[in-house]
PDB file of C-alpha atoms in Angstrom:
ATOM      1  CA  UNK A   1     -23.341  -8.108  18.035  1.00  0.00           C
ATOM      2  CA  UNK A   2     -22.305  -4.611  19.161  1.00  0.00           C
ATOM      3  CA  UNK A   3     -23.345  -1.189  17.836  1.00  0.00           C
ATOM      4  CA  UNK A   4     -21.029   0.310  15.228  1.00  0.00           C
ATOM      5  CA  UNK A   5     -20.850   4.018  14.439  1.00  0.00           C
ATOM      6  CA  UNK A   6     -19.989   4.414  10.758  1.00  0.00           C
ATOM      7  CA  UNK A   7     -18.821   7.879   9.728  1.00  0.00           C
ATOM      8  CA  UNK A   8     -18.520   8.495   5.993  1.00  0.00           C
ATOM      9  CA  UNK A   9     -16.043  11.053   4.714  1.00  0.00           C
ATOM     10  CA  UNK A  10     -16.527  11.217   0.942  1.00  0.00           C
ATOM     11  CA  UNK A  11     -14.013  13.180  -1.085  1.00  0.00           C
ATOM     12  CA  UNK A  12     -13.941  12.705  -4.821  1.00  0.00           C
ATOM     13  CA  UNK A  13     -10.196  12.425  -5.299  1.00  0.00           C
ATOM     14  CA  UNK A  14     -10.810  11.221  -8.857  1.00  0.00           C
ATOM     15  CA  UNK A  15     -12.218  14.666  -9.653  1.00  0.00           C
ATOM     16  CA  UNK A  16     -10.288  16.887  -7.273  1.00  0.00           C
ATOM     17  CA  UNK A  17      -6.673  15.778  -7.519  1.00  0.00           C
ATOM     18  CA  UNK A  18      -5.141  19.232  -6.950  1.00  0.00           C
ATOM     19  CA  UNK A  19      -2.754  19.434  -3.945  1.00  0.00           C
ATOM     20  CA  UNK A  20      -4.576  22.515  -2.566  1.00  0.00           C
ATOM     21  CA  UNK A  21      -7.936  20.733  -2.534  1.00  0.00           C
ATOM     22  CA  UNK A  22      -6.391  17.675  -0.921  1.00  0.00           C
ATOM     23  CA  UNK A  23      -4.680  19.746   1.792  1.00  0.00           C
ATOM     24  CA  UNK A  24      -7.983  21.406   2.657  1.00  0.00           C
ATOM     25  CA  UNK A  25      -9.646  18.016   3.010  1.00  0.00           C
ATOM     26  CA  UNK A  26      -6.858  16.747   5.270  1.00  0.00           C
ATOM     27  CA  UNK A  27      -7.369  19.801   7.510  1.00  0.00           C
ATOM     28  CA  UNK A  28     -11.112  19.151   7.542  1.00  0.00           C
ATOM     29  CA  UNK A  29     -10.711  15.510   8.552  1.00  0.00           C
ATOM     30  CA  UNK A  30      -8.207  16.371  11.242  1.00  0.00           C
ATOM     31  CA  UNK A  31     -10.676  18.763  12.843  1.00  0.00           C
ATOM     32  CA  UNK A  32     -13.602  16.415  12.297  1.00  0.00           C
ATOM     33  CA  UNK A  33     -12.021  13.516  14.175  1.00  0.00           C
ATOM     34  CA  UNK A  34     -10.136  15.526  16.806  1.00  0.00           C
ATOM     35  CA  UNK A  35     -10.630  13.963  20.218  1.00  0.00           C
ATOM     36  CA  UNK A  36     -12.343  10.860  18.798  1.00  0.00           C
ATOM     37  CA  UNK A  37     -10.942   7.340  18.950  1.00  0.00           C
ATOM     38  CA  UNK A  38     -11.188   5.638  15.572  1.00  0.00           C
ATOM     39  CA  UNK A  39     -11.252   1.835  15.527  1.00  0.00           C
ATOM     40  CA  UNK A  40     -11.041   1.283  11.778  1.00  0.00           C
ATOM     41  CA  UNK A  41     -10.498   3.185   8.525  1.00  0.00           C
ATOM     42  CA  UNK A  42     -11.889   1.758   5.253  1.00  0.00           C
ATOM     43  CA  UNK A  43     -10.691   3.496   2.064  1.00  0.00           C
ATOM     44  CA  UNK A  44     -12.724   2.324  -0.933  1.00  0.00           C
ATOM     45  CA  UNK A  45     -11.073   2.249  -4.363  1.00  0.00           C
ATOM     46  CA  UNK A  46      -7.596   3.332  -5.394  1.00  0.00           C
ATOM     47  CA  UNK A  47      -7.865   7.148  -5.122  1.00  0.00           C
ATOM     48  CA  UNK A  48      -9.209   6.894  -1.563  1.00  0.00           C
ATOM     49  CA  UNK A  49      -6.610   4.269  -0.598  1.00  0.00           C
ATOM     50  CA  UNK A  50      -3.756   6.362  -1.979  1.00  0.00           C
ATOM     51  CA  UNK A  51      -5.060   9.424  -0.102  1.00  0.00           C
ATOM     52  CA  UNK A  52      -5.480   7.531   3.186  1.00  0.00           C
ATOM     53  CA  UNK A  53      -1.993   6.014   3.039  1.00  0.00           C
ATOM     54  CA  UNK A  54      -0.314   9.330   2.124  1.00  0.00           C
ATOM     55  CA  UNK A  55      -1.897  11.107   5.090  1.00  0.00           C
ATOM     56  CA  UNK A  56      -2.107   8.230   7.519  1.00  0.00           C
ATOM     57  CA  UNK A  57       0.538   9.539   9.937  1.00  0.00           C
ATOM     58  CA  UNK A  58      -1.291  12.827  10.328  1.00  0.00           C
ATOM     59  CA  UNK A  59      -4.881  11.602  10.393  1.00  0.00           C
ATOM     60  CA  UNK A  60      -4.943   8.092  11.920  1.00  0.00           C
ATOM     61  CA  UNK A  61      -1.381   6.827  12.606  1.00  0.00           C
ATOM     62  CA  UNK A  62      -2.339   3.895  14.870  1.00  0.00           C
ATOM     63  CA  UNK A  63      -5.737   2.979  13.426  1.00  0.00           C
ATOM     64  CA  UNK A  64      -6.153  -0.363  11.582  1.00  0.00           C
ATOM     65  CA  UNK A  65      -7.171  -0.099   7.937  1.00  0.00           C
ATOM     66  CA  UNK A  66      -9.069  -2.204   5.404  1.00  0.00           C
ATOM     67  CA  UNK A  67      -8.295  -1.151   1.826  1.00  0.00           C
ATOM     68  CA  UNK A  68     -11.180  -2.312  -0.350  1.00  0.00           C
ATOM     69  CA  UNK A  69     -11.778  -2.524  -4.075  1.00  0.00           C
ATOM     70  CA  UNK A  70      -8.280  -1.715  -5.326  1.00  0.00           C
ATOM     71  CA  UNK A  71      -7.346  -3.560  -8.503  1.00  0.00           C
ATOM     72  CA  UNK A  72      -4.404  -5.827  -7.746  1.00  0.00           C
ATOM     73  CA  UNK A  73      -2.153  -4.106 -10.320  1.00  0.00           C
ATOM     74  CA  UNK A  74      -2.572  -0.833  -8.420  1.00  0.00           C
ATOM     75  CA  UNK A  75      -1.453  -2.125  -5.030  1.00  0.00           C
ATOM     76  CA  UNK A  76       1.549  -0.145  -3.776  1.00  0.00           C
ATOM     77  CA  UNK A  77       4.233  -1.394  -1.355  1.00  0.00           C
ATOM     78  CA  UNK A  78       3.236   1.224   1.244  1.00  0.00           C
ATOM     79  CA  UNK A  79      -0.327  -0.178   1.228  1.00  0.00           C
ATOM     80  CA  UNK A  80       0.938  -3.381   2.853  1.00  0.00           C
ATOM     81  CA  UNK A  81       1.645  -2.821   6.532  1.00  0.00           C
ATOM     82  CA  UNK A  82       1.030  -4.844   9.687  1.00  0.00           C
ATOM     83  CA  UNK A  83      -2.001  -2.698  10.453  1.00  0.00           C
ATOM     84  CA  UNK A  84      -3.534  -3.005   6.991  1.00  0.00           C
ATOM     85  CA  UNK A  85      -5.713  -5.652   5.337  1.00  0.00           C
ATOM     86  CA  UNK A  86      -6.360  -5.465   1.598  1.00  0.00           C
ATOM     87  CA  UNK A  87      -9.369  -6.808  -0.329  1.00  0.00           C
ATOM     88  CA  UNK A  88      -8.235  -6.507  -3.959  1.00  0.00           C
ATOM     89  CA  UNK A  89     -10.124  -7.107  -7.190  1.00  0.00           C
ATOM     90  CA  UNK A  90      -9.160  -8.078 -10.733  1.00  0.00           C
ATOM     91  CA  UNK A  91     -10.422  -6.499 -13.930  1.00  0.00           C
ATOM     92  CA  UNK A  92     -10.388  -8.887 -16.898  1.00  0.00           C
ATOM     93  CA  UNK A  93     -10.386  -6.535 -19.886  1.00  0.00           C
ATOM     94  CA  UNK A  94      -9.833  -9.230 -22.561  1.00  0.00           C
ATOM     95  CA  UNK A  95     -12.629 -11.327 -21.022  1.00  0.00           C
ATOM     96  CA  UNK A  96     -15.057  -8.410 -21.351  1.00  0.00           C
ATOM     97  CA  UNK A  97     -14.304  -8.071 -25.062  1.00  0.00           C
ATOM     98  CA  UNK A  98     -14.477 -11.846 -25.594  1.00  0.00           C
ATOM     99  CA  UNK A  99     -17.965 -11.785 -24.082  1.00  0.00           C
ATOM    100  CA  UNK A 100     -19.032  -9.053 -26.500  1.00  0.00           C
ATOM    101  CA  UNK A 101     -17.703 -10.917 -29.537  1.00  0.00           C
ATOM    102  CA  UNK A 102     -19.300 -14.161 -28.384  1.00  0.00           C
ATOM    103  CA  UNK A 103     -22.830 -12.760 -28.124  1.00  0.00           C
ATOM    104  CA  UNK A 104     -22.416 -10.346 -31.060  1.00  0.00           C
ATOM    105  CA  UNK A 105     -19.927 -12.071 -33.432  1.00  0.00           C
ATOM    106  CA  UNK A 106     -20.653  -9.614 -36.264  1.00  0.00           C
ATOM    107  CA  UNK A 107     -19.320  -6.670 -34.252  1.00  0.00           C
ATOM    108  CA  UNK A 108     -16.956  -4.497 -36.300  1.00  0.00           C
ATOM    109  CA  UNK A 109     -16.472  -1.444 -34.093  1.00  0.00           C
ATOM    110  CA  UNK A 110     -16.289  -1.021 -30.297  1.00  0.00           C
ATOM    111  CA  UNK A 111     -16.532   2.501 -28.876  1.00  0.00           C
ATOM    112  CA  UNK A 112     -14.646   2.619 -25.553  1.00  0.00           C
ATOM    113  CA  UNK A 113     -15.821   5.252 -23.060  1.00  0.00           C
ATOM    114  CA  UNK A 114     -13.463   6.521 -20.367  1.00  0.00           C
ATOM    115  CA  UNK A 115     -13.183  10.035 -18.974  1.00  0.00           C
ATOM    116  CA  UNK A 116     -10.190  12.264 -18.301  1.00  0.00           C
ATOM    117  CA  UNK A 117      -9.527  12.000 -14.543  1.00  0.00           C
ATOM    118  CA  UNK A 118      -6.234  10.410 -13.367  1.00  0.00           C
ATOM    119  CA  UNK A 119      -8.103   7.214 -12.426  1.00  0.00           C
ATOM    120  CA  UNK A 120      -9.722   6.975 -15.852  1.00  0.00           C
ATOM    121  CA  UNK A 121      -6.453   7.717 -17.650  1.00  0.00           C
ATOM    122  CA  UNK A 122      -4.861   4.770 -15.868  1.00  0.00           C
ATOM    123  CA  UNK A 123      -7.615   2.402 -16.995  1.00  0.00           C
ATOM    124  CA  UNK A 124      -7.624   3.852 -20.491  1.00  0.00           C
ATOM    125  CA  UNK A 125      -3.938   2.964 -20.796  1.00  0.00           C
ATOM    126  CA  UNK A 126      -4.528  -0.530 -19.416  1.00  0.00           C
ATOM    127  CA  UNK A 127      -7.386  -1.222 -21.819  1.00  0.00           C
ATOM    128  CA  UNK A 128      -5.433   0.110 -24.811  1.00  0.00           C
ATOM    129  CA  UNK A 129      -2.561  -2.231 -23.948  1.00  0.00           C
ATOM    130  CA  UNK A 130      -4.632  -5.313 -23.157  1.00  0.00           C
ATOM    131  CA  UNK A 131      -6.968  -5.012 -26.130  1.00  0.00           C
ATOM    132  CA  UNK A 132      -4.204  -4.960 -28.742  1.00  0.00           C
ATOM    133  CA  UNK A 133      -4.774  -8.697 -29.255  1.00  0.00           C
ATOM    134  CA  UNK A 134      -8.248  -7.974 -30.696  1.00  0.00           C
ATOM    135  CA  UNK A 135      -7.262  -5.341 -33.289  1.00  0.00           C
ATOM    136  CA  UNK A 136      -7.218  -7.940 -36.066  1.00  0.00           C
ATOM    137  CA  UNK A 137     -10.861  -8.823 -35.291  1.00  0.00           C
ATOM    138  CA  UNK A 138     -12.500  -5.496 -34.455  1.00  0.00           C
ATOM    139  CA  UNK A 139     -11.782  -1.746 -34.604  1.00  0.00           C
ATOM    140  CA  UNK A 140     -11.672   0.283 -31.389  1.00  0.00           C
ATOM    141  CA  UNK A 141     -12.811   3.905 -31.187  1.00  0.00           C
ATOM    142  CA  UNK A 142     -11.459   5.797 -28.162  1.00  0.00           C
ATOM    143  CA  UNK A 143     -13.505   8.848 -27.170  1.00  0.00           C
ATOM    144  CA  UNK A 144     -11.639   9.998 -24.055  1.00  0.00           C
ATOM    145  CA  UNK A 145     -10.670  13.279 -25.783  1.00  0.00           C
ATOM    146  CA  UNK A 146     -14.336  14.272 -26.311  1.00  0.00           C
ATOM    147  CA  UNK A 147     -16.866  16.009 -24.093  1.00  0.00           C
ATOM    148  CA  UNK A 148     -19.715  13.806 -22.879  1.00  0.00           C
ATOM    149  CA  UNK A 149     -22.164  15.754 -25.017  1.00  0.00           C
ATOM    150  CA  UNK A 150     -20.078  14.936 -28.089  1.00  0.00           C
ATOM    151  CA  UNK A 151     -19.834  11.289 -26.997  1.00  0.00           C
ATOM    152  CA  UNK A 152     -23.633  11.126 -26.836  1.00  0.00           C
ATOM    153  CA  UNK A 153     -23.975  12.707 -30.278  1.00  0.00           C
ATOM    154  CA  UNK A 154     -21.641  10.096 -31.733  1.00  0.00           C
ATOM    155  CA  UNK A 155     -23.380   7.271 -29.847  1.00  0.00           C
ATOM    156  CA  UNK A 156     -26.667   8.280 -31.442  1.00  0.00           C
ATOM    157  CA  UNK A 157     -25.320   7.830 -34.978  1.00  0.00           C
ATOM    158  CA  UNK A 158     -23.022   4.811 -34.956  1.00  0.00           C
ATOM    159  CA  UNK A 159     -22.586   2.606 -38.033  1.00  0.00           C
ATOM    160  CA  UNK A 160     -24.121  -0.895 -38.107  1.00  0.00           C
ATOM    161  CA  UNK A 161     -22.424  -3.650 -36.065  1.00  0.00           C
ATOM    162  CA  UNK A 162     -21.168  -1.204 -33.456  1.00  0.00           C
ATOM    163  CA  UNK A 163     -21.016  -1.724 -29.697  1.00  0.00           C
ATOM    164  CA  UNK A 164     -20.357   0.713 -26.838  1.00  0.00           C
ATOM    165  CA  UNK A 165     -18.151  -0.338 -23.941  1.00  0.00           C
ATOM    166  CA  UNK A 166     -18.789   1.957 -20.960  1.00  0.00           C
ATOM    167  CA  UNK A 167     -15.919   1.892 -18.475  1.00  0.00           C
ATOM    168  CA  UNK A 168     -15.880   5.018 -16.317  1.00  0.00           C
ATOM    169  CA  UNK A 169     -17.010   8.604 -16.767  1.00  0.00           C
ATOM    170  CA  UNK A 170     -16.167  10.803 -13.794  1.00  0.00           C
ATOM    171  CA  UNK A 171     -14.794  13.855 -15.596  1.00  0.00           C
ATOM    172  CA  UNK A 172     -15.021  14.344 -19.355  1.00  0.00           C
ATOM    173  CA  UNK A 173     -12.373  15.925 -21.605  1.00  0.00           C
ATOM    174  CA  UNK A 174     -14.044  19.316 -21.179  1.00  0.00           C
ATOM    175  CA  UNK A 175     -13.512  19.114 -17.420  1.00  0.00           C
ATOM    176  CA  UNK A 176     -17.199  18.611 -16.624  1.00  0.00           C
ATOM    177  CA  UNK A 177     -17.791  16.194 -13.682  1.00  0.00           C
ATOM    178  CA  UNK A 178     -20.440  13.466 -13.868  1.00  0.00           C
ATOM    179  CA  UNK A 179     -21.965  10.865 -11.596  1.00  0.00           C
ATOM    180  CA  UNK A 180     -20.952   7.636 -13.314  1.00  0.00           C
ATOM    181  CA  UNK A 181     -24.337   5.858 -13.115  1.00  0.00           C
ATOM    182  CA  UNK A 182     -26.245   8.943 -14.288  1.00  0.00           C
ATOM    183  CA  UNK A 183     -23.898   9.272 -17.256  1.00  0.00           C
ATOM    184  CA  UNK A 184     -24.520   5.638 -18.195  1.00  0.00           C
ATOM    185  CA  UNK A 185     -28.302   6.048 -18.066  1.00  0.00           C
ATOM    186  CA  UNK A 186     -28.069   9.249 -20.098  1.00  0.00           C
ATOM    187  CA  UNK A 187     -25.961   7.500 -22.738  1.00  0.00           C
ATOM    188  CA  UNK A 188     -28.410   4.594 -22.960  1.00  0.00           C
ATOM    189  CA  UNK A 189     -31.252   6.969 -23.767  1.00  0.00           C
ATOM    190  CA  UNK A 190     -29.596   8.098 -27.011  1.00  0.00           C
ATOM    191  CA  UNK A 191     -27.346   5.193 -28.051  1.00  0.00           C
ATOM    192  CA  UNK A 192     -28.210   3.306 -31.213  1.00  0.00           C
ATOM    193  CA  UNK A 193     -25.929   0.392 -30.266  1.00  0.00           C
ATOM    194  CA  UNK A 194     -25.884  -2.019 -27.306  1.00  0.00           C
ATOM    195  CA  UNK A 195     -23.855  -0.964 -24.247  1.00  0.00           C
ATOM    196  CA  UNK A 196     -21.606  -3.286 -22.281  1.00  0.00           C
ATOM    197  CA  UNK A 197     -20.101  -2.368 -18.917  1.00  0.00           C
ATOM    198  CA  UNK A 198     -17.292  -3.000 -16.472  1.00  0.00           C
ATOM    199  CA  UNK A 199     -18.883  -3.158 -13.000  1.00  0.00           C
ATOM    200  CA  UNK A 200     -21.751  -5.211 -11.623  1.00  0.00           C
ATOM    201  CA  UNK A 201     -23.327  -2.079 -10.101  1.00  0.00           C
ATOM    202  CA  UNK A 202     -23.903  -0.886 -13.698  1.00  0.00           C
ATOM    203  CA  UNK A 203     -26.155  -3.894 -14.251  1.00  0.00           C
ATOM    204  CA  UNK A 204     -29.788  -2.867 -14.589  1.00  0.00           C
ATOM    205  CA  UNK A 205     -28.857   0.648 -15.731  1.00  0.00           C
ATOM    206  CA  UNK A 206     -28.650  -0.170 -19.431  1.00  0.00           C
ATOM    207  CA  UNK A 207     -25.710  -2.543 -19.946  1.00  0.00           C
ATOM    208  CA  UNK A 208     -26.285  -5.855 -21.722  1.00  0.00           C
ATOM    209  CA  UNK A 209     -23.997  -7.775 -19.352  1.00  0.00           C
ATOM    210  CA  UNK A 210     -20.949 -10.035 -19.372  1.00  0.00           C
ATOM    211  CA  UNK A 211     -18.301 -10.957 -16.805  1.00  0.00           C
ATOM    212  CA  UNK A 212     -18.684  -7.860 -14.653  1.00  0.00           C
ATOM    213  CA  UNK A 213     -16.556  -6.954 -11.653  1.00  0.00           C
ATOM    214  CA  UNK A 214     -18.556  -8.022  -8.606  1.00  0.00           C
ATOM    215  CA  UNK A 215     -18.572  -4.897  -6.408  1.00  0.00           C
ATOM    216  CA  UNK A 216     -20.938  -6.541  -3.941  1.00  0.00           C
ATOM    217  CA  UNK A 217     -18.536  -9.445  -3.376  1.00  0.00           C
ATOM    218  CA  UNK A 218     -15.776  -6.932  -2.600  1.00  0.00           C
ATOM    219  CA  UNK A 219     -18.039  -5.228  -0.056  1.00  0.00           C
ATOM    220  CA  UNK A 220     -19.050  -8.490   1.610  1.00  0.00           C
ATOM    221  CA  UNK A 221     -15.455  -9.700   1.971  1.00  0.00           C
ATOM    222  CA  UNK A 222     -14.299  -6.287   3.239  1.00  0.00           C
ATOM    223  CA  UNK A 223     -17.100  -6.251   5.838  1.00  0.00           C
ATOM    224  CA  UNK A 224     -16.124  -9.700   7.094  1.00  0.00           C
ATOM    225  CA  UNK A 225     -12.492  -8.603   7.423  1.00  0.00           C
ATOM    226  CA  UNK A 226     -13.605  -5.422   9.210  1.00  0.00           C
ATOM    227  CA  UNK A 227     -15.562  -7.414  11.798  1.00  0.00           C
ATOM    228  CA  UNK A 228     -12.524  -9.589  12.537  1.00  0.00           C
ATOM    229  CA  UNK A 229     -10.354  -6.493  13.032  1.00  0.00           C
ATOM    230  CA  UNK A 230     -12.921  -4.906  15.340  1.00  0.00           C
ATOM    231  CA  UNK A 231     -12.826  -8.107  17.379  1.00  0.00           C
ATOM    232  CA  UNK A 232      -9.089  -7.721  17.858  1.00  0.00           C
ATOM    233  CA  UNK A 233      -7.316  -9.597  15.046  1.00  0.00           C
ATOM    234  CA  UNK A 234      -4.171  -8.191  13.407  1.00  0.00           C
ATOM    235  CA  UNK A 235      -5.199  -6.889   9.943  1.00  0.00           C
ATOM    236  CA  UNK A 236      -2.211  -8.232   7.986  1.00  0.00           C
ATOM    237  CA  UNK A 237      -2.785 -11.753   9.344  1.00  0.00           C
ATOM    238  CA  UNK A 238      -6.332 -12.014   8.025  1.00  0.00           C
ATOM    239  CA  UNK A 239      -6.297 -13.943   4.719  1.00  0.00           C
ATOM    240  CA  UNK A 240      -8.118 -12.350   1.800  1.00  0.00           C
ATOM    241  CA  UNK A 241      -8.578 -13.366  -1.817  1.00  0.00           C
ATOM    242  CA  UNK A 242      -8.701 -11.410  -5.041  1.00  0.00           C
ATOM    243  CA  UNK A 243     -12.319 -10.802  -6.057  1.00  0.00           C
ATOM    244  CA  UNK A 244     -12.725 -12.037  -9.632  1.00  0.00           C
ATOM    245  CA  UNK A 245     -15.352 -10.998 -12.190  1.00  0.00           C
ATOM    246  CA  UNK A 246     -18.764 -12.591 -11.761  1.00  0.00           C
ATOM    247  CA  UNK A 247     -20.209 -15.423 -13.804  1.00  0.00           C
ATOM    248  CA  UNK A 248     -21.615 -14.047 -17.085  1.00  0.00           C
ATOM    249  CA  UNK A 249     -24.639 -11.947 -16.177  1.00  0.00           C
ATOM    250  CA  UNK A 250     -27.167 -10.588 -18.692  1.00  0.00           C
ATOM    251  CA  UNK A 251     -30.166  -8.275 -18.630  1.00  0.00           C
ATOM    252  CA  UNK A 252     -33.150  -9.915 -20.378  1.00  0.00           C
ATOM    253  CA  UNK A 253     -34.569  -6.481 -21.298  1.00  0.00           C
ATOM    254  CA  UNK A 254     -31.392  -5.454 -23.116  1.00  0.00           C
ATOM    255  CA  UNK A 255     -31.123  -8.815 -24.886  1.00  0.00           C
ATOM    256  CA  UNK A 256     -34.636  -8.332 -26.262  1.00  0.00           C
ATOM    257  CA  UNK A 257     -34.054  -4.684 -27.121  1.00  0.00           C
ATOM    258  CA  UNK A 258     -31.055  -5.538 -29.314  1.00  0.00           C
ATOM    259  CA  UNK A 259     -32.304  -8.887 -30.620  1.00  0.00           C
ATOM    260  CA  UNK A 260     -29.579 -10.963 -28.964  1.00  0.00           C
ATOM    261  CA  UNK A 261     -30.499 -14.646 -28.766  1.00  0.00           C
ATOM    262  CA  UNK A 262     -29.971 -16.362 -25.420  1.00  0.00           C
ATOM    263  CA  UNK A 263     -28.476 -19.293 -27.338  1.00  0.00           C
ATOM    264  CA  UNK A 264     -25.407 -17.116 -27.934  1.00  0.00           C
ATOM    265  CA  UNK A 265     -24.724 -16.516 -24.249  1.00  0.00           C
ATOM    266  CA  UNK A 266     -21.646 -18.192 -22.697  1.00  0.00           C
ATOM    267  CA  UNK A 267     -22.240 -21.412 -20.740  1.00  0.00           C
ATOM    268  CA  UNK A 268     -23.289 -20.759 -17.158  1.00  0.00           C
ATOM    269  CA  UNK A 269     -24.760 -17.338 -17.928  1.00  0.00           C
ATOM    270  CA  UNK A 270     -27.376 -15.888 -15.588  1.00  0.00           C
ATOM    271  CA  UNK A 271     -30.244 -13.904 -17.138  1.00  0.00           C
ATOM    272  CA  UNK A 272     -32.079 -11.457 -14.882  1.00  0.00           C
ATOM    273  CA  UNK A 273     -35.147  -9.224 -15.229  1.00  0.00           C
ATOM    274  CA  UNK A 274     -37.008 -11.867 -17.225  1.00  0.00           C
ATOM    275  CA  UNK A 275     -40.793 -11.391 -16.804  1.00  0.00           C
ATOM    276  CA  UNK A 276     -42.428 -14.282 -14.918  1.00  0.00           C
ATOM    277  CA  UNK A 277     -44.306 -16.859 -16.951  1.00  0.00           C
ATOM    278  CA  UNK A 278     -48.097 -17.128 -16.660  1.00  0.00           C
ATOM    279  CA  UNK A 279     -47.702 -20.282 -14.550  1.00  0.00           C
ATOM    280  CA  UNK A 280     -45.187 -18.649 -12.193  1.00  0.00           C
ATOM    281  CA  UNK A 281     -47.218 -15.434 -11.871  1.00  0.00           C
ATOM    282  CA  UNK A 282     -50.562 -17.153 -11.185  1.00  0.00           C
ATOM    283  CA  UNK A 283     -49.531 -20.528  -9.793  1.00  0.00           C
ATOM    284  CA  UNK A 284     -51.347 -19.998  -6.465  1.00  0.00           C
ATOM    285  CA  UNK A 285     -54.581 -19.259  -8.285  1.00  0.00           C
TER     286      UNK A 285
END
């Protein structure tokens, strides 16, 4: 009901984790907001949340905070203060692989794509640990030690019954930075195997689907919490819930491209991008 001035301050801490770079950004923010009264700070994702909490006393010591889109396993004790609300999420790594094996039961090899930034190394370790239970059913190929160009070359010549799982690619092993969505689209252009993803925002960019992490749900819940804080509520007293992966979601175009029958999809699956039927397209006529 009232105008809100939203000031974005993007800093890719996943790419630029060096202390010198971080110190320069802190100096920049301090000058940028000098003399301005901030009503709310919203760090999005773990690297931003960790940065904001580390430098909170210098940058915005009394400003309420909403930490959004941090996986619940990455929540730190110093994230939880009276002036902080947290909207966490949960990544279900085993569920993602179960979805793949349900729609493609003949899968023999899954190529797992993560980059080499600190954020990606964390998730690489988590996936390696959580996917041990599947090693008697399928082989995993980890390509985190390769450049993205080499990953694409391998993706273009995979053996039959292979699948690509695309997690994150922010910085490859050669130190080259990438925009995650652009990397996914580039990989799809050359891959000779279906690609499955981790986040719902990857949907429509070339992933087949599955139980994806619902980024939009995180954003909606964080916005609702933000409004309550701006209206005067104490952040830590606002109840929030962990955002779970979405219902199984599939791209009709990718199902057709790879010959995956809709009869194999898990119960309750939603199929999008299906062309309208003749009746639906011309029903008014």
